């Protein structure tokens, strides 16, 4: 059955473009359009769509305010459509925290294939089960990890669709002296810097966008910049980030597989690999390589994944040592990385 979509945007031109792109996929059916939140509310009541595409900036009530009402009153998969401005980026990140399924960027001049991945995201959204999500608040490290003593392990995390919520949930469990942690999250290039800044405000450790040559340090988390390069970890004697110019892997740049492969080679058994919610299979093969190298490995379970794609493939490959609900993953990482009594 085709995914039934309501397109919400105040621009008739943009509504027409989104509709044309989606209607070109035989597995997607645009059942209605709306120009503002009031029209969208009535259309949702009347048409009961599987998925809504929602413009961030609209008159009367902006997309963020309307999304909050949807998630509170009638949770359903919503894909945010955003401009690539700083304001649009911050609003989109807030939307993902509230519970939006995913985001896409409005086309820029010269784009050959506008909204190229929108239909695939809509179909994945239609298959998902959304839950109302409350935006996280800054928290202190839980008392249970107040006496955490970091060992010598490196943590590598991969995530995609649903990863904004998932990463916040995991990283808010980390104390200020967390193990060095590297993350690849599939996200447009304009979003990762703002997302790192947001994580830095919400979490006890220092969170920053990874830069080429940045030394891995205790208490720091490094987020792969989106778009142009892959993130690797290199140099066994003094581990650091390397940003690699290379073609996309598994359709992604940065790729989780590229990160996990490098951590397997660099750290072996002194690493923990974690694969979270996401579409596709990126990271599964790399996590298997990490496990074969002696690393501990974790995967998010199906019930708590927005999209049980990447974790499912990794689990079926035998790459996942333990499959856990999202709220247990942060604590398990700390158990796996804590310094044991009697060791250096």
GROMACS .gro file of C-alpha atoms in nm:
model
  344
    1UNK     CA    1   0.000   0.000   0.000
    2UNK     CA    2   0.130   0.344  -0.092
    3UNK     CA    3   0.236   0.584   0.183
    4UNK     CA    4  -0.030   0.855   0.212
    5UNK     CA    5   0.124   1.202   0.255
    6UNK     CA    6  -0.001   1.549   0.346
    7UNK     CA    7   0.226   1.829   0.219
    8UNK     CA    8   0.229   2.145   0.436
    9UNK     CA    9   0.409   2.457   0.311
   10UNK     CA   10   0.304   2.820   0.277
   11UNK     CA   11   0.459   2.843  -0.071
   12UNK     CA   12   0.240   2.707  -0.355
   13UNK     CA   13   0.555   2.661  -0.563
   14UNK     CA   14   0.723   2.453  -0.292
   15UNK     CA   15   0.407   2.248  -0.234
   16UNK     CA   16   0.395   2.176  -0.605
   17UNK     CA   17   0.761   2.073  -0.620
   18UNK     CA   18   0.736   1.842  -0.318
   19UNK     CA   19   0.416   1.690  -0.454
   20UNK     CA   20   0.572   1.629  -0.797
   21UNK     CA   21   0.880   1.464  -0.646
   22UNK     CA   22   0.674   1.238  -0.421
   23UNK     CA   23   0.417   1.148  -0.687
   24UNK     CA   24   0.699   1.026  -0.912
   25UNK     CA   25   0.736   0.732  -0.673
   26UNK     CA   26   0.459   0.474  -0.724
   27UNK     CA   27   0.478   0.379  -0.355
   28UNK     CA   28   0.387   0.732  -0.239
   29UNK     CA   29   0.048   0.904  -0.270
   30UNK     CA   30   0.008   1.275  -0.192
   31UNK     CA   31  -0.347   1.291  -0.061
   32UNK     CA   32  -0.358   1.662   0.022
   33UNK     CA   33  -0.183   1.996   0.061
   34UNK     CA   34  -0.208   2.275   0.317
   35UNK     CA   35  -0.071   2.629   0.325
   36UNK     CA   36  -0.062   2.685   0.702
   37UNK     CA   37  -0.116   2.513   1.035
   38UNK     CA   38  -0.491   2.577   1.045
   39UNK     CA   39  -0.544   2.418   0.704
   40UNK     CA   40  -0.309   2.134   0.802
   41UNK     CA   41  -0.502   2.063   1.121
   42UNK     CA   42  -0.829   2.026   0.931
   43UNK     CA   43  -0.662   1.816   0.661
   44UNK     CA   44  -0.513   1.579   0.921
   45UNK     CA   45  -0.856   1.531   1.079
   46UNK     CA   46  -1.023   1.471   0.743
   47UNK     CA   47  -0.758   1.270   0.558
   48UNK     CA   48  -0.567   1.089   0.837
   49UNK     CA   49  -0.236   1.078   0.647
   50UNK     CA   50   0.042   0.829   0.719
   51UNK     CA   51   0.309   1.102   0.698
   52UNK     CA   52   0.319   1.483   0.701
   53UNK     CA   53   0.590   1.694   0.539
   54UNK     CA   54   0.603   2.019   0.733
   55UNK     CA   55   0.767   2.352   0.652
   56UNK     CA   56   0.957   2.501   0.947
   57UNK     CA   57   0.868   2.863   0.871
   58UNK     CA   58   0.498   2.936   0.812
   59UNK     CA   59   0.259   3.223   0.892
   60UNK     CA   60   0.023   3.227   1.194
   61UNK     CA   61   0.181   2.925   1.364
   62UNK     CA   62   0.531   2.811   1.270
   63UNK     CA   63   0.615   2.451   1.198
   64UNK     CA   64   0.784   2.396   1.533
   65UNK     CA   65   0.479   2.506   1.732
   66UNK     CA   66   0.252   2.296   1.511
   67UNK     CA   67   0.480   1.993   1.547
   68UNK     CA   68   0.460   2.019   1.928
   69UNK     CA   69   0.080   2.005   1.903
   70UNK     CA   70   0.092   1.706   1.666
   71UNK     CA   71   0.330   1.513   1.893
   72UNK     CA   72   0.120   1.588   2.200
   73UNK     CA   73  -0.227   1.538   2.057
   74UNK     CA   74  -0.192   1.305   1.761
   75UNK     CA   75   0.160   1.160   1.723
   76UNK     CA   76   0.246   1.068   1.365
   77UNK     CA   77   0.557   1.066   1.146
   78UNK     CA   78   0.652   1.420   1.042
   79UNK     CA   79   0.937   1.512   0.807
   80UNK     CA   80   1.053   1.871   0.847
   81UNK     CA   81   1.140   2.079   0.540
   82UNK     CA   82   1.396   2.344   0.629
   83UNK     CA   83   1.601   2.622   0.478
   84UNK     CA   84   1.978   2.600   0.519
   85UNK     CA   85   1.996   2.917   0.727
   86UNK     CA   86   2.126   2.923   1.084
   87UNK     CA   87   1.774   2.993   1.207
   88UNK     CA   88   1.632   2.708   1.001
   89UNK     CA   89   1.902   2.470   1.124
   90UNK     CA   90   1.836   2.542   1.493
   91UNK     CA   91   1.462   2.505   1.444
   92UNK     CA   92   1.509   2.173   1.264
   93UNK     CA   93   1.728   2.034   1.543
   94UNK     CA   94   1.464   2.137   1.795
   95UNK     CA   95   1.202   1.961   1.579
   96UNK     CA   96   1.406   1.639   1.575
   97UNK     CA   97   1.431   1.652   1.954
   98UNK     CA   98   1.055   1.701   1.984
   99UNK     CA   99   0.995   1.392   1.774
  100UNK     CA  100   1.008   1.474   1.402
  101UNK     CA  101   1.100   1.163   1.205
  102UNK     CA  102   1.364   1.331   0.989
  103UNK     CA  103   1.447   1.648   0.802
  104UNK     CA  104   1.520   1.749   0.444
  105UNK     CA  105   1.663   2.074   0.311
  106UNK     CA  106   1.488   2.299   0.065
  107UNK     CA  107   1.668   2.304  -0.272
  108UNK     CA  108   1.938   2.556  -0.342
  109UNK     CA  109   2.010   2.723  -0.678
  110UNK     CA  110   2.178   2.471  -0.904
  111UNK     CA  111   2.043   2.159  -0.730
  112UNK     CA  112   2.008   1.894  -0.999
  113UNK     CA  113   1.782   1.663  -0.799
  114UNK     CA  114   1.583   1.859  -0.540
  115UNK     CA  115   1.446   1.647  -0.255
  116UNK     CA  116   1.631   1.345  -0.394
  117UNK     CA  117   1.587   1.129  -0.082
  118UNK     CA  118   1.248   1.259   0.031
  119UNK     CA  119   1.041   0.971  -0.110
  120UNK     CA  120   1.259   0.709   0.063
  121UNK     CA  121   1.231   0.897   0.391
  122UNK     CA  122   0.854   0.921   0.353
  123UNK     CA  123   0.825   0.547   0.296
  124UNK     CA  124   1.044   0.471   0.596
  125UNK     CA  125   0.840   0.715   0.805
  126UNK     CA  126   0.517   0.546   0.703
  127UNK     CA  127   0.656   0.214   0.827
  128UNK     CA  128   0.771   0.357   1.159
  129UNK     CA  129   0.581   0.394   1.482
  130UNK     CA  130   0.621   0.737   1.636
  131UNK     CA  131   0.591   0.816   2.002
  132UNK     CA  132   0.539   1.152   2.172
  133UNK     CA  133   0.879   1.279   2.281
  134UNK     CA  134   0.954   1.554   2.527
  135UNK     CA  135   1.246   1.782   2.450
  136UNK     CA  136   1.540   1.702   2.680
  137UNK     CA  137   1.662   1.937   2.948
  138UNK     CA  138   2.020   1.987   3.069
  139UNK     CA  139   2.096   1.735   3.340
  140UNK     CA  140   2.381   1.664   3.578
  141UNK     CA  141   2.552   1.324   3.550
  142UNK     CA  142   2.347   1.062   3.736
  143UNK     CA  143   2.464   0.992   4.093
  144UNK     CA  144   2.533   0.632   3.991
  145UNK     CA  145   2.830   0.744   3.779
  146UNK     CA  146   2.959   1.019   4.006
  147UNK     CA  147   3.255   0.797   4.101
  148UNK     CA  148   3.317   0.672   3.747
  149UNK     CA  149   3.688   0.617   3.673
  150UNK     CA  150   3.759   0.612   3.302
  151UNK     CA  151   3.969   0.334   3.155
  152UNK     CA  152   4.160   0.330   2.827
  153UNK     CA  153   3.883   0.250   2.584
  154UNK     CA  154   3.759   0.454   2.289
  155UNK     CA  155   3.385   0.468   2.214
  156UNK     CA  156   3.255   0.485   1.857
  157UNK     CA  157   2.885   0.550   1.787
  158UNK     CA  158   2.694   0.542   1.458
  159UNK     CA  159   2.339   0.666   1.400
  160UNK     CA  160   2.105   0.801   1.135
  161UNK     CA  161   1.728   0.858   1.128
  162UNK     CA  162   1.613   0.917   1.486
  163UNK     CA  163   1.971   0.973   1.593
  164UNK     CA  164   1.923   1.322   1.735
  165UNK     CA  165   1.692   1.192   2.008
  166UNK     CA  166   1.897   0.875   2.054
  167UNK     CA  167   2.234   1.047   2.089
  168UNK     CA  168   2.098   1.294   2.343
  169UNK     CA  169   1.954   1.006   2.547
  170UNK     CA  170   2.286   0.818   2.544
  171UNK     CA  171   2.525   1.109   2.595
  172UNK     CA  172   2.328   1.263   2.879
  173UNK     CA  173   2.426   0.954   3.081
  174UNK     CA  174   2.797   1.031   3.034
  175UNK     CA  175   2.993   1.200   3.316
  176UNK     CA  176   3.231   1.488   3.249
  177UNK     CA  177   3.526   1.246   3.245
  178UNK     CA  178   3.378   1.015   2.982
  179UNK     CA  179   3.598   0.804   2.755
  180UNK     CA  180   3.704   0.966   2.425
  181UNK     CA  181   3.401   0.925   2.200
  182UNK     CA  182   3.369   0.960   1.822
  183UNK     CA  183   3.033   0.979   1.646
  184UNK     CA  184   2.911   0.962   1.290
  185UNK     CA  185   2.550   1.077   1.256
  186UNK     CA  186   2.401   1.104   0.907
  187UNK     CA  187   2.313   1.473   0.887
  188UNK     CA  188   2.344   1.759   0.636
  189UNK     CA  189   2.666   1.959   0.659
  190UNK     CA  190   2.490   2.273   0.779
  191UNK     CA  191   2.345   2.091   1.079
  192UNK     CA  192   2.637   1.917   1.249
  193UNK     CA  193   2.805   2.224   1.399
  194UNK     CA  194   2.478   2.340   1.554
  195UNK     CA  195   2.403   1.987   1.673
  196UNK     CA  196   2.744   1.959   1.840
  197UNK     CA  197   2.683   2.293   2.013
  198UNK     CA  198   2.341   2.172   2.126
  199UNK     CA  199   2.487   1.848   2.266
  200UNK     CA  200   2.758   2.047   2.441
  201UNK     CA  201   2.492   2.248   2.625
  202UNK     CA  202   2.289   1.938   2.718
  203UNK     CA  203   2.568   1.703   2.825
  204UNK     CA  204   2.837   1.703   3.094
  205UNK     CA  205   3.137   1.627   2.866
  206UNK     CA  206   3.272   1.867   2.603
  207UNK     CA  207   3.106   1.799   2.265
  208UNK     CA  208   3.254   1.946   1.948
  209UNK     CA  209   3.250   1.901   1.574
  210UNK     CA  210   3.555   1.694   1.483
  211UNK     CA  211   3.846   1.869   1.316
  212UNK     CA  212   4.134   1.713   1.126
  213UNK     CA  213   4.414   1.626   1.369
  214UNK     CA  214   4.212   1.680   1.690
  215UNK     CA  215   4.362   1.463   1.967
  216UNK     CA  216   4.124   1.220   2.136
  217UNK     CA  217   4.097   1.319   2.500
  218UNK     CA  218   3.911   1.200   2.807
  219UNK     CA  219   3.598   1.406   2.862
  220UNK     CA  220   3.555   1.495   2.495
  221UNK     CA  221   3.308   1.382   2.230
  222UNK     CA  222   3.378   1.439   1.859
  223UNK     CA  223   3.092   1.459   1.605
  224UNK     CA  224   3.176   1.398   1.239
  225UNK     CA  225   3.107   1.707   1.027
  226UNK     CA  226   2.838   1.640   0.768
  227UNK     CA  227   2.874   1.638   0.395
  228UNK     CA  228   3.218   1.640   0.243
  229UNK     CA  229   3.450   1.409   0.440
  230UNK     CA  230   3.455   1.088   0.643
  231UNK     CA  231   3.572   1.072   1.006
  232UNK     CA  232   3.843   0.823   1.101
  233UNK     CA  233   4.055   0.767   1.410
  234UNK     CA  234   4.427   0.722   1.341
  235UNK     CA  235   4.772   0.716   1.507
  236UNK     CA  236   4.792   0.446   1.775
  237UNK     CA  237   5.057   0.627   1.979
  238UNK     CA  238   4.852   0.947   2.002
  239UNK     CA  239   4.500   0.880   1.869
  240UNK     CA  240   4.343   1.167   1.678
  241UNK     CA  241   4.067   1.245   1.431
  242UNK     CA  242   4.131   1.239   1.059
  243UNK     CA  243   3.886   1.382   0.805
  244UNK     CA  244   3.916   1.182   0.486
  245UNK     CA  245   3.819   1.306   0.141
  246UNK     CA  246   3.669   1.002  -0.027
  247UNK     CA  247   3.357   0.902  -0.217
  248UNK     CA  248   3.041   0.819  -0.019
  249UNK     CA  249   3.026   0.471   0.136
  250UNK     CA  250   2.687   0.299   0.155
  251UNK     CA  251   2.551   0.621   0.005
  252UNK     CA  252   2.676   0.829   0.299
  253UNK     CA  253   2.950   1.077   0.369
  254UNK     CA  254   3.044   1.063   0.649
  255UNK     CA  255   2.992   0.688   0.676
  256UNK     CA  256   2.962   0.489   0.997
  257UNK     CA  257   3.145   0.197   0.835
  258UNK     CA  258   3.449   0.416   0.764
  259UNK     CA  259   3.461   0.527   1.128
  260UNK     CA  260   3.410   0.177   1.271
  261UNK     CA  261   3.672   0.026   1.036
  262UNK     CA  262   3.932   0.276   1.156
  263UNK     CA  263   3.849   0.217   1.523
  264UNK     CA  264   3.875  -0.160   1.475
  265UNK     CA  265   4.223  -0.119   1.327
  266UNK     CA  266   4.341   0.138   1.579
  267UNK     CA  267   4.195   0.022   1.909
  268UNK     CA  268   4.087  -0.341   1.870
  269UNK     CA  269   3.977  -0.473   2.208
  270UNK     CA  270   4.025  -0.128   2.363
  271UNK     CA  271   3.709  -0.001   2.198
  272UNK     CA  272   3.332  -0.007   2.235
  273UNK     CA  273   3.115   0.018   1.923
  274UNK     CA  274   2.751   0.126   1.934
  275UNK     CA  275   2.499   0.128   1.651
  276UNK     CA  276   2.177   0.323   1.699
  277UNK     CA  277   1.857   0.385   1.505
  278UNK     CA  278   1.880   0.450   1.131
  279UNK     CA  279   1.778   0.359   0.777
  280UNK     CA  280   1.985   0.122   0.567
  281UNK     CA  281   2.290  -0.084   0.663
  282UNK     CA  282   2.572   0.166   0.713
  283UNK     CA  283   2.788   0.064   1.009
  284UNK     CA  284   2.688  -0.303   1.025
  285UNK     CA  285   2.997  -0.439   0.850
  286UNK     CA  286   3.225  -0.201   1.040
  287UNK     CA  287   3.074  -0.304   1.374
  288UNK     CA  288   3.134  -0.669   1.283
  289UNK     CA  289   3.496  -0.581   1.210
  290UNK     CA  290   3.518  -0.415   1.552
  291UNK     CA  291   3.378  -0.724   1.723
  292UNK     CA  292   3.617  -0.953   1.539
  293UNK     CA  293   3.901  -0.726   1.656
  294UNK     CA  294   3.795  -0.782   2.017
  295UNK     CA  295   3.584  -0.471   2.079
  296UNK     CA  296   3.267  -0.476   2.286
  297UNK     CA  297   2.960  -0.396   2.074
  298UNK     CA  298   2.608  -0.274   2.145
  299UNK     CA  299   2.299  -0.222   1.930
  300UNK     CA  300   1.972  -0.041   1.991
  301UNK     CA  301   1.674  -0.276   2.007
  302UNK     CA  302   1.378  -0.269   1.769
  303UNK     CA  303   1.121  -0.141   2.017
  304UNK     CA  304   1.308   0.183   2.090
  305UNK     CA  305   1.447   0.248   1.740
  306UNK     CA  306   1.274   0.507   1.524
  307UNK     CA  307   1.393   0.300   1.228
  308UNK     CA  308   1.519  -0.051   1.299
  309UNK     CA  309   1.741  -0.067   0.992
  310UNK     CA  310   2.108  -0.022   1.078
  311UNK     CA  311   2.077  -0.200   1.416
  312UNK     CA  312   1.882  -0.486   1.259
  313UNK     CA  313   2.139  -0.553   0.987
  314UNK     CA  314   2.422  -0.537   1.241
  315UNK     CA  315   2.239  -0.779   1.471
  316UNK     CA  316   2.168  -1.023   1.187
  317UNK     CA  317   2.535  -1.014   1.082
  318UNK     CA  318   2.641  -1.113   1.433
  319UNK     CA  319   2.808  -0.776   1.495
  320UNK     CA  320   2.605  -0.693   1.807
  321UNK     CA  321   2.716  -0.845   2.136
  322UNK     CA  322   2.422  -0.701   2.329
  323UNK     CA  323   2.099  -0.549   2.202
  324UNK     CA  324   1.950  -0.302   2.450
  325UNK     CA  325   1.671  -0.045   2.484
  326UNK     CA  326   1.788   0.310   2.428
  327UNK     CA  327   1.764   0.412   2.794
  328UNK     CA  328   2.008   0.135   2.897
  329UNK     CA  329   2.281   0.197   2.639
  330UNK     CA  330   2.456   0.491   2.805
  331UNK     CA  331   2.495   0.310   3.135
  332UNK     CA  332   2.619  -0.006   2.964
  333UNK     CA  333   2.885   0.192   2.778
  334UNK     CA  334   3.008   0.326   3.113
  335UNK     CA  335   3.024  -0.025   3.258
  336UNK     CA  336   3.228  -0.143   2.960
  337UNK     CA  337   3.471   0.150   2.973
  338UNK     CA  338   3.524   0.194   3.348
  339UNK     CA  339   3.870   0.127   3.486
  340UNK     CA  340   3.881  -0.202   3.672
  341UNK     CA  341   4.025  -0.214   4.025
  342UNK     CA  342   4.391  -0.308   4.023
  343UNK     CA  343   4.457  -0.184   3.668
  344UNK     CA  344   4.637   0.125   3.546
   0.00000   0.00000   0.00000
